[in-house]
Each structure stands twice: as C-alpha cells, then as structure tokens.
XYZ file of C-alpha atoms in Angstrom:
342
model
C 0.000 0.000 0.000
C 1.158 3.562 -0.663
C 0.624 6.566 1.515
C -0.065 9.632 -0.603
C -0.121 13.284 0.424
C -1.109 15.919 -2.148
C -1.633 19.661 -2.136
C -2.606 22.220 -4.757
C -2.034 25.958 -4.483
C -3.977 28.252 -6.865
C -2.532 31.160 -8.781
C -2.404 33.802 -6.064
C 1.219 34.781 -5.483
C 2.026 37.850 -7.556
C 5.243 38.331 -5.607
C 6.542 34.902 -6.557
C 5.595 35.410 -10.171
C 7.228 38.828 -10.155
C 10.560 37.461 -8.977
C 10.470 34.738 -11.587
C 9.302 36.989 -14.381
C 11.709 39.794 -13.607
C 14.258 37.985 -15.768
C 11.807 37.689 -18.646
C 13.671 39.003 -21.622
C 12.990 36.890 -24.679
C 10.945 33.936 -25.934
C 12.406 30.451 -26.233
C 13.035 28.772 -29.549
C 11.179 25.580 -30.338
C 12.898 22.577 -28.741
C 14.291 19.643 -30.640
C 12.979 16.189 -29.929
C 14.342 14.953 -26.591
C 14.899 11.457 -25.237
C 12.282 10.066 -22.871
C 12.454 10.869 -19.159
C 13.178 7.250 -18.317
C 16.265 7.242 -20.547
C 17.596 10.436 -18.984
C 16.854 9.161 -15.499
C 18.655 5.881 -16.118
C 21.706 7.633 -17.582
C 22.077 9.965 -14.605
C 21.619 7.095 -12.146
C 24.498 5.256 -13.788
C 26.795 8.206 -13.025
C 25.772 8.657 -9.380
C 27.105 6.523 -6.508
C 24.966 3.790 -5.005
C 25.306 5.518 -1.631
C 23.097 8.402 -2.843
C 20.464 9.154 -0.174
C 18.546 11.938 -1.946
C 17.883 12.426 -5.632
C 15.883 14.944 -7.676
C 15.407 15.581 -11.368
C 13.966 18.513 -13.313
C 13.501 16.873 -16.720
C 12.626 19.959 -18.749
C 13.721 23.347 -17.420
C 13.286 24.797 -20.901
C 9.532 24.251 -20.751
C 9.389 25.830 -17.293
C 11.234 28.885 -18.655
C 8.746 29.026 -21.545
C 5.836 28.906 -19.126
C 7.295 31.754 -17.040
C 8.039 33.928 -20.058
C 4.595 33.374 -21.541
C 2.678 33.442 -18.252
C -0.560 35.501 -18.288
C 0.609 37.343 -15.178
C 3.695 38.717 -16.931
C 1.962 41.721 -18.501
C 0.158 42.436 -15.219
C 3.404 42.378 -13.263
C 5.231 44.563 -15.766
C 2.575 47.264 -15.389
C 3.137 47.564 -11.646
C 5.059 50.724 -10.604
C 7.203 48.661 -8.270
C 8.312 46.535 -11.239
C 9.837 49.581 -12.977
C 11.572 50.565 -9.759
C 12.924 47.064 -9.374
C 14.205 46.873 -12.963
C 15.955 50.242 -12.604
C 17.670 49.391 -9.320
C 21.467 49.150 -9.370
C 21.701 45.386 -8.698
C 19.303 44.609 -11.540
C 21.035 47.000 -13.957
C 24.375 45.370 -13.132
C 22.857 41.935 -13.512
C 21.383 42.810 -16.922
C 24.762 44.153 -18.069
C 26.464 40.941 -17.002
C 23.722 38.892 -18.620
C 24.192 40.756 -21.892
C 27.917 39.951 -21.871
C 27.121 36.313 -21.079
C 24.629 36.105 -23.936
C 27.158 37.697 -26.301
C 29.769 35.116 -25.309
C 27.344 32.237 -25.761
C 25.957 33.664 -28.998
C 22.299 33.323 -27.973
C 19.719 34.659 -25.526
C 19.574 33.202 -22.016
C 16.470 31.007 -22.542
C 18.225 29.271 -25.433
C 21.398 28.946 -23.350
C 19.387 27.371 -20.540
C 17.832 24.945 -22.984
C 21.217 23.983 -24.438
C 22.751 23.385 -20.994
C 19.787 21.429 -19.600
C 18.411 19.727 -22.713
C 18.644 16.258 -21.181
C 17.543 17.265 -17.683
C 19.121 18.514 -14.462
C 19.815 16.022 -11.670
C 20.760 16.774 -8.054
C 21.968 14.142 -5.595
C 23.277 13.944 -2.030
C 25.802 11.205 -1.316
C 25.533 9.579 2.092
C 29.179 8.445 2.270
C 30.916 11.711 1.361
C 28.143 14.137 2.458
C 28.639 15.779 -0.921
C 26.082 17.394 -3.199
C 26.337 16.817 -6.938
C 24.554 18.500 -9.829
C 24.556 16.840 -13.244
C 23.215 18.588 -16.332
C 22.891 16.722 -19.622
C 23.834 19.351 -22.171
C 23.157 19.531 -25.877
C 26.774 18.606 -26.673
C 30.325 18.782 -25.251
C 30.806 21.955 -27.307
C 28.169 23.705 -25.172
C 30.232 23.050 -22.027
C 33.401 24.326 -23.753
C 31.591 27.470 -24.859
C 30.235 27.973 -21.336
C 33.731 27.555 -19.901
C 35.256 29.979 -22.440
C 32.599 32.559 -21.583
C 32.491 32.300 -17.789
C 36.124 31.600 -16.842
C 37.545 34.913 -18.191
C 34.873 36.812 -16.244
C 35.807 34.987 -13.033
C 39.491 35.704 -13.575
C 38.753 39.360 -14.351
C 36.938 39.668 -11.027
C 39.780 38.401 -8.839
C 41.123 40.497 -5.990
C 43.183 43.437 -7.287
C 46.908 42.823 -6.867
C 46.468 39.073 -6.430
C 48.549 36.898 -8.721
C 46.752 33.680 -7.762
C 44.466 32.156 -10.358
C 40.964 31.992 -8.805
C 40.344 28.834 -10.852
C 42.436 25.839 -9.823
C 42.935 23.026 -12.327
C 43.589 19.335 -11.739
C 43.216 16.018 -13.509
C 41.778 12.686 -12.387
C 41.533 9.597 -14.575
C 41.929 11.676 -17.712
C 39.214 14.169 -16.723
C 40.168 17.821 -16.175
C 38.531 19.331 -13.098
C 38.249 22.961 -12.051
C 37.867 24.341 -8.534
C 36.418 27.742 -7.635
C 37.508 28.298 -4.056
C 36.904 25.458 -1.624
C 33.212 24.861 -2.285
C 32.627 24.439 -6.039
C 34.226 21.859 -8.333
C 33.404 21.486 -12.019
C 34.153 18.882 -14.678
C 32.911 17.868 -18.111
C 32.104 14.191 -18.682
C 31.320 14.084 -22.369
C 28.064 16.037 -22.696
C 27.483 15.872 -18.911
C 28.291 18.971 -16.860
C 29.200 18.111 -13.264
C 29.209 20.534 -10.325
C 29.904 19.384 -6.769
C 31.023 20.759 -3.427
C 33.210 17.788 -2.458
C 36.212 16.421 -4.333
C 35.463 12.922 -3.009
C 31.961 13.041 -4.481
C 33.329 14.218 -7.803
C 35.871 11.399 -7.861
C 33.136 8.809 -7.284
C 31.216 10.145 -10.278
C 34.329 10.343 -12.468
C 35.150 6.747 -11.487
C 31.722 5.580 -12.632
C 32.051 7.543 -15.863
C 35.567 6.269 -16.589
C 34.649 2.670 -15.721
C 31.666 2.863 -18.061
C 34.030 3.791 -20.898
C 36.333 0.868 -20.141
C 36.121 -2.177 -22.377
C 37.585 -4.405 -19.640
C 34.663 -4.000 -17.238
C 31.298 -5.603 -17.784
C 28.184 -3.389 -17.632
C 26.286 -3.605 -14.354
C 29.414 -3.884 -12.217
C 29.878 -0.191 -11.537
C 28.038 -0.016 -8.176
C 25.989 2.987 -9.252
C 22.628 4.333 -8.146
C 21.085 2.428 -11.058
C 21.990 -0.782 -9.181
C 20.177 0.316 -6.004
C 17.008 -1.596 -5.104
C 15.727 1.443 -3.181
C 16.129 3.632 -6.266
C 14.366 1.026 -8.403
C 11.492 0.889 -5.912
C 11.273 4.691 -5.825
C 10.972 4.976 -9.611
C 8.013 2.582 -9.493
C 6.165 5.096 -7.303
C 6.362 7.700 -10.062
C 3.089 8.329 -11.862
C 3.319 10.104 -15.214
C 5.432 13.140 -16.033
C 6.331 15.765 -13.447
C 8.088 19.110 -13.526
C 10.170 17.871 -10.601
C 10.565 14.357 -9.236
C 12.795 12.829 -6.588
C 13.123 10.561 -3.592
C 14.830 10.122 -0.225
C 16.411 6.879 1.006
C 14.740 7.116 4.421
C 16.228 3.837 5.677
C 19.792 5.024 4.979
C 19.137 8.440 6.540
C 17.648 6.803 9.650
C 20.644 4.457 9.910
C 23.079 7.392 9.696
C 21.582 8.945 12.832
C 20.746 12.200 11.066
C 17.580 13.992 12.212
C 16.784 11.269 14.762
C 13.738 13.072 16.112
C 12.161 13.216 12.654
C 12.191 9.413 12.464
C 11.369 8.689 16.113
C 7.636 8.400 15.439
C 6.908 10.974 18.172
C 5.310 14.402 18.159
C 5.489 16.872 21.026
C 2.242 18.808 20.806
C -1.391 18.188 19.869
C -1.318 20.349 16.730
C 1.739 18.547 15.331
C 0.086 15.232 16.145
C -3.114 16.287 14.391
C -1.314 17.431 11.241
C 1.629 15.025 11.027
C 0.930 12.099 13.349
C 0.278 9.649 10.524
C 3.345 10.783 8.613
C 5.537 10.531 11.732
C 4.390 6.964 12.321
C 5.123 6.047 8.715
C 8.580 7.670 8.608
C 9.713 5.521 11.522
C 9.502 2.419 9.317
C 9.228 3.257 5.612
C 12.356 2.587 3.512
C 11.856 5.581 1.215
C 9.707 8.555 0.270
C 9.234 9.958 -3.220
C 7.904 13.371 -4.179
C 6.621 14.985 -7.353
C 5.716 18.538 -8.287
C 3.828 19.758 -11.319
C 3.936 23.431 -12.297
C 1.100 24.908 -14.348
C 0.096 28.374 -15.464
C -2.606 28.518 -12.790
C -1.574 26.026 -10.133
C 1.189 24.080 -8.423
C 0.531 20.515 -7.299
C 2.755 18.499 -4.984
C 2.532 14.823 -4.048
C 4.509 12.693 -1.577
C 4.338 8.882 -1.695
C 5.769 6.234 0.614
C 5.369 2.486 0.999
C 3.137 1.564 3.920
C 2.355 -1.462 6.054
C -0.495 -1.518 8.574
C 1.727 -3.278 11.097
C 3.810 -0.095 11.365
C 0.870 1.828 12.830
C -0.376 1.447 16.378
C -4.029 1.535 17.327
C -3.693 5.116 18.550
C -2.946 6.283 15.002
C -4.990 3.853 12.942
C -7.586 6.540 12.244
C -5.086 8.355 9.997
C -5.276 5.522 7.507
C -8.961 4.631 7.641
C -10.650 1.262 7.950
C -8.294 -1.654 7.181
C -5.542 0.847 6.355
C -7.124 1.720 3.014
C -6.984 5.477 3.658
C -10.780 5.679 3.401
C -13.143 7.023 5.994
C -15.771 4.648 7.397
C -19.177 4.595 5.759
C -21.495 7.259 7.224
C -23.904 6.093 9.876
C -27.488 5.842 8.630
C -30.333 6.998 10.853
C -34.048 6.180 10.584
C -36.273 9.076 11.447
C -39.709 8.487 12.935
C -42.323 11.179 12.271
C -45.489 11.324 14.282
C-alpha cells in the first residue's frame, strides 16, 4: 500500500511570479525532440554513486522557462510601478549588463542557453558516504560546455582580488578528466556532454570513477556499483506516476541508519497540533524505507505529491484513524439513521 499526500495551491502569489518573471527578456526557440524521461533518469543514475540518499530531477527546465516567459501574469506584473523601480535598481542593472555579456559570449539569448545546458535534464543528488552534493546537467553537446567555460572563466578571472597573482580557478586532472575548482566549495568537470558541479572532491571522484569505468572495455556493464543498481532507487521509480516538472526521492532507511535527524524518524510528536497534522506521517517515517515526491507546475496552479510504501503493522491503534478502515486510507461509511415522524 502507498501513503499519498497531495496539495494544490492556486494562482495567487504575484510576488513569486514577479521574482520569476523579472528575468523575462525573450521567448524560447522551439525545442528539438528529446529522449524520454526514463532514458535520462537511467543515464544519470548510472553516473551517481549507489550511496546516494537523496535524488531529484527537473527533466525539462526549458519548458518551465517558456511557461514563465509566456505566463498571463507577466503583462500584469510589468505594469506595476514597483516593477519599474525594481528593474531600474542598481543590482538589476548590473545583472542585466552581465547577462548581456554572457549572452554575447554564448551567442544566444539566455532562454536558449538554458535549454542547451539542460536539454537532457538537471539532476541533483546527495551522497551519504561523502556528504557531498552533486549536480549533473545533460547538455546539448560537449561543445556547449566548452563554450560555457570559455565565456564564464575569463569573467571569473577578471573579477579576482586586485593585486592578487593567484588564479581563482584551480585546475587538476583525475583519470583523464580535467577538473576545475572555484575556491573550496565548487568543483566542475565535463564528462562528455554531462556537466558536473559538486562541493566535495570525493563526491566528484566517485562520479568520475563511474564515468571512466563505463568507458572501459575491460569492465562488464552492471558492475559499476551505481545508483542504477540500487534496489531502493528502483522501488522509488516505481512510485512515479506520469510526467512531473520535478521528481525525486529520499532513502529514508539510509538516513535513519546514519543517525541524522533522529527526532524526525522517532515516530513521536510533542504537541497536539503537530500530532493532528503530522501524526500519521511521523508513524510512517519511523519504518518506511523511502519517500518519493513529485511537483507539477502549471500556469494557474502548483501541485505536490509525496508517496511512501506503507504497512499496517507499522501503525499502532492510537494512530490507525489516519489511515482509515483496514488501512485503506478511506473514511468509514457514514452512519445511517431512521427518522420516525409522528
């Protein structure tokens, strides 16, 4: 049985739309035919370590950018006096100047650049062994990453501390892959048409190992110990229903075993309101191996859904009412009364 939690928020937040639409500068070109989500998902999973405890994918950021640029609220927002003030503020003027230089270097407007960098999806993962965060973007081609590097790196070097002779971009090599470091927190590498960003060198090395091993003719496929080999990941993908603007999952069992956020998985709540709102979820999190989530963005709504496996034996009698009769998440049949009229 699956436990499902859903919510839908109507189109009411002008402030949110304003912030998103403030960058609206040009329409997107029509997209070329893309591979299916399942193919992109499988490819990314083969590059991520099996010890991944959290995973998320935005399969089509280009379509989201299109929706923002063409949103009905855009014209309404642009007519607001505060919008003009915002667009004429110094930070925004500086940002637009930098964006213009970036677009000139890339040879196209930013929506098309976004589409080229994220054509095959954007994937974010947290590795439980290294505590590293990795972002993988499947670009249009390796040339896109080279063009991005040739455009951004000179700007970073031009912005270094005056008088400093140190290169703000450190370069290294691992298993034939050139890696770049920006300070201590951001590492970057190109793996064919994959763009990799991570905050931990150890995480990056794990991903480069999987990539390099996959290119080796001496290793048999399926022996790379990647996320694609994880039973938890396989189970999570089976919870996915249809296409989503954002989809992901958490390996709850691994997070519980690590000792992180112990209270969250203790099955307890400290006050009546928390028990009323989250008691059923707290009971489930104490036992469930995973939780998946999905979000769908529309022009007039945002829907979010969380799904987890569920077993009635995990729930005590004091919380059985959260899941309905026989754990089927259905309320009991209404009581029928017979009225006597005299």
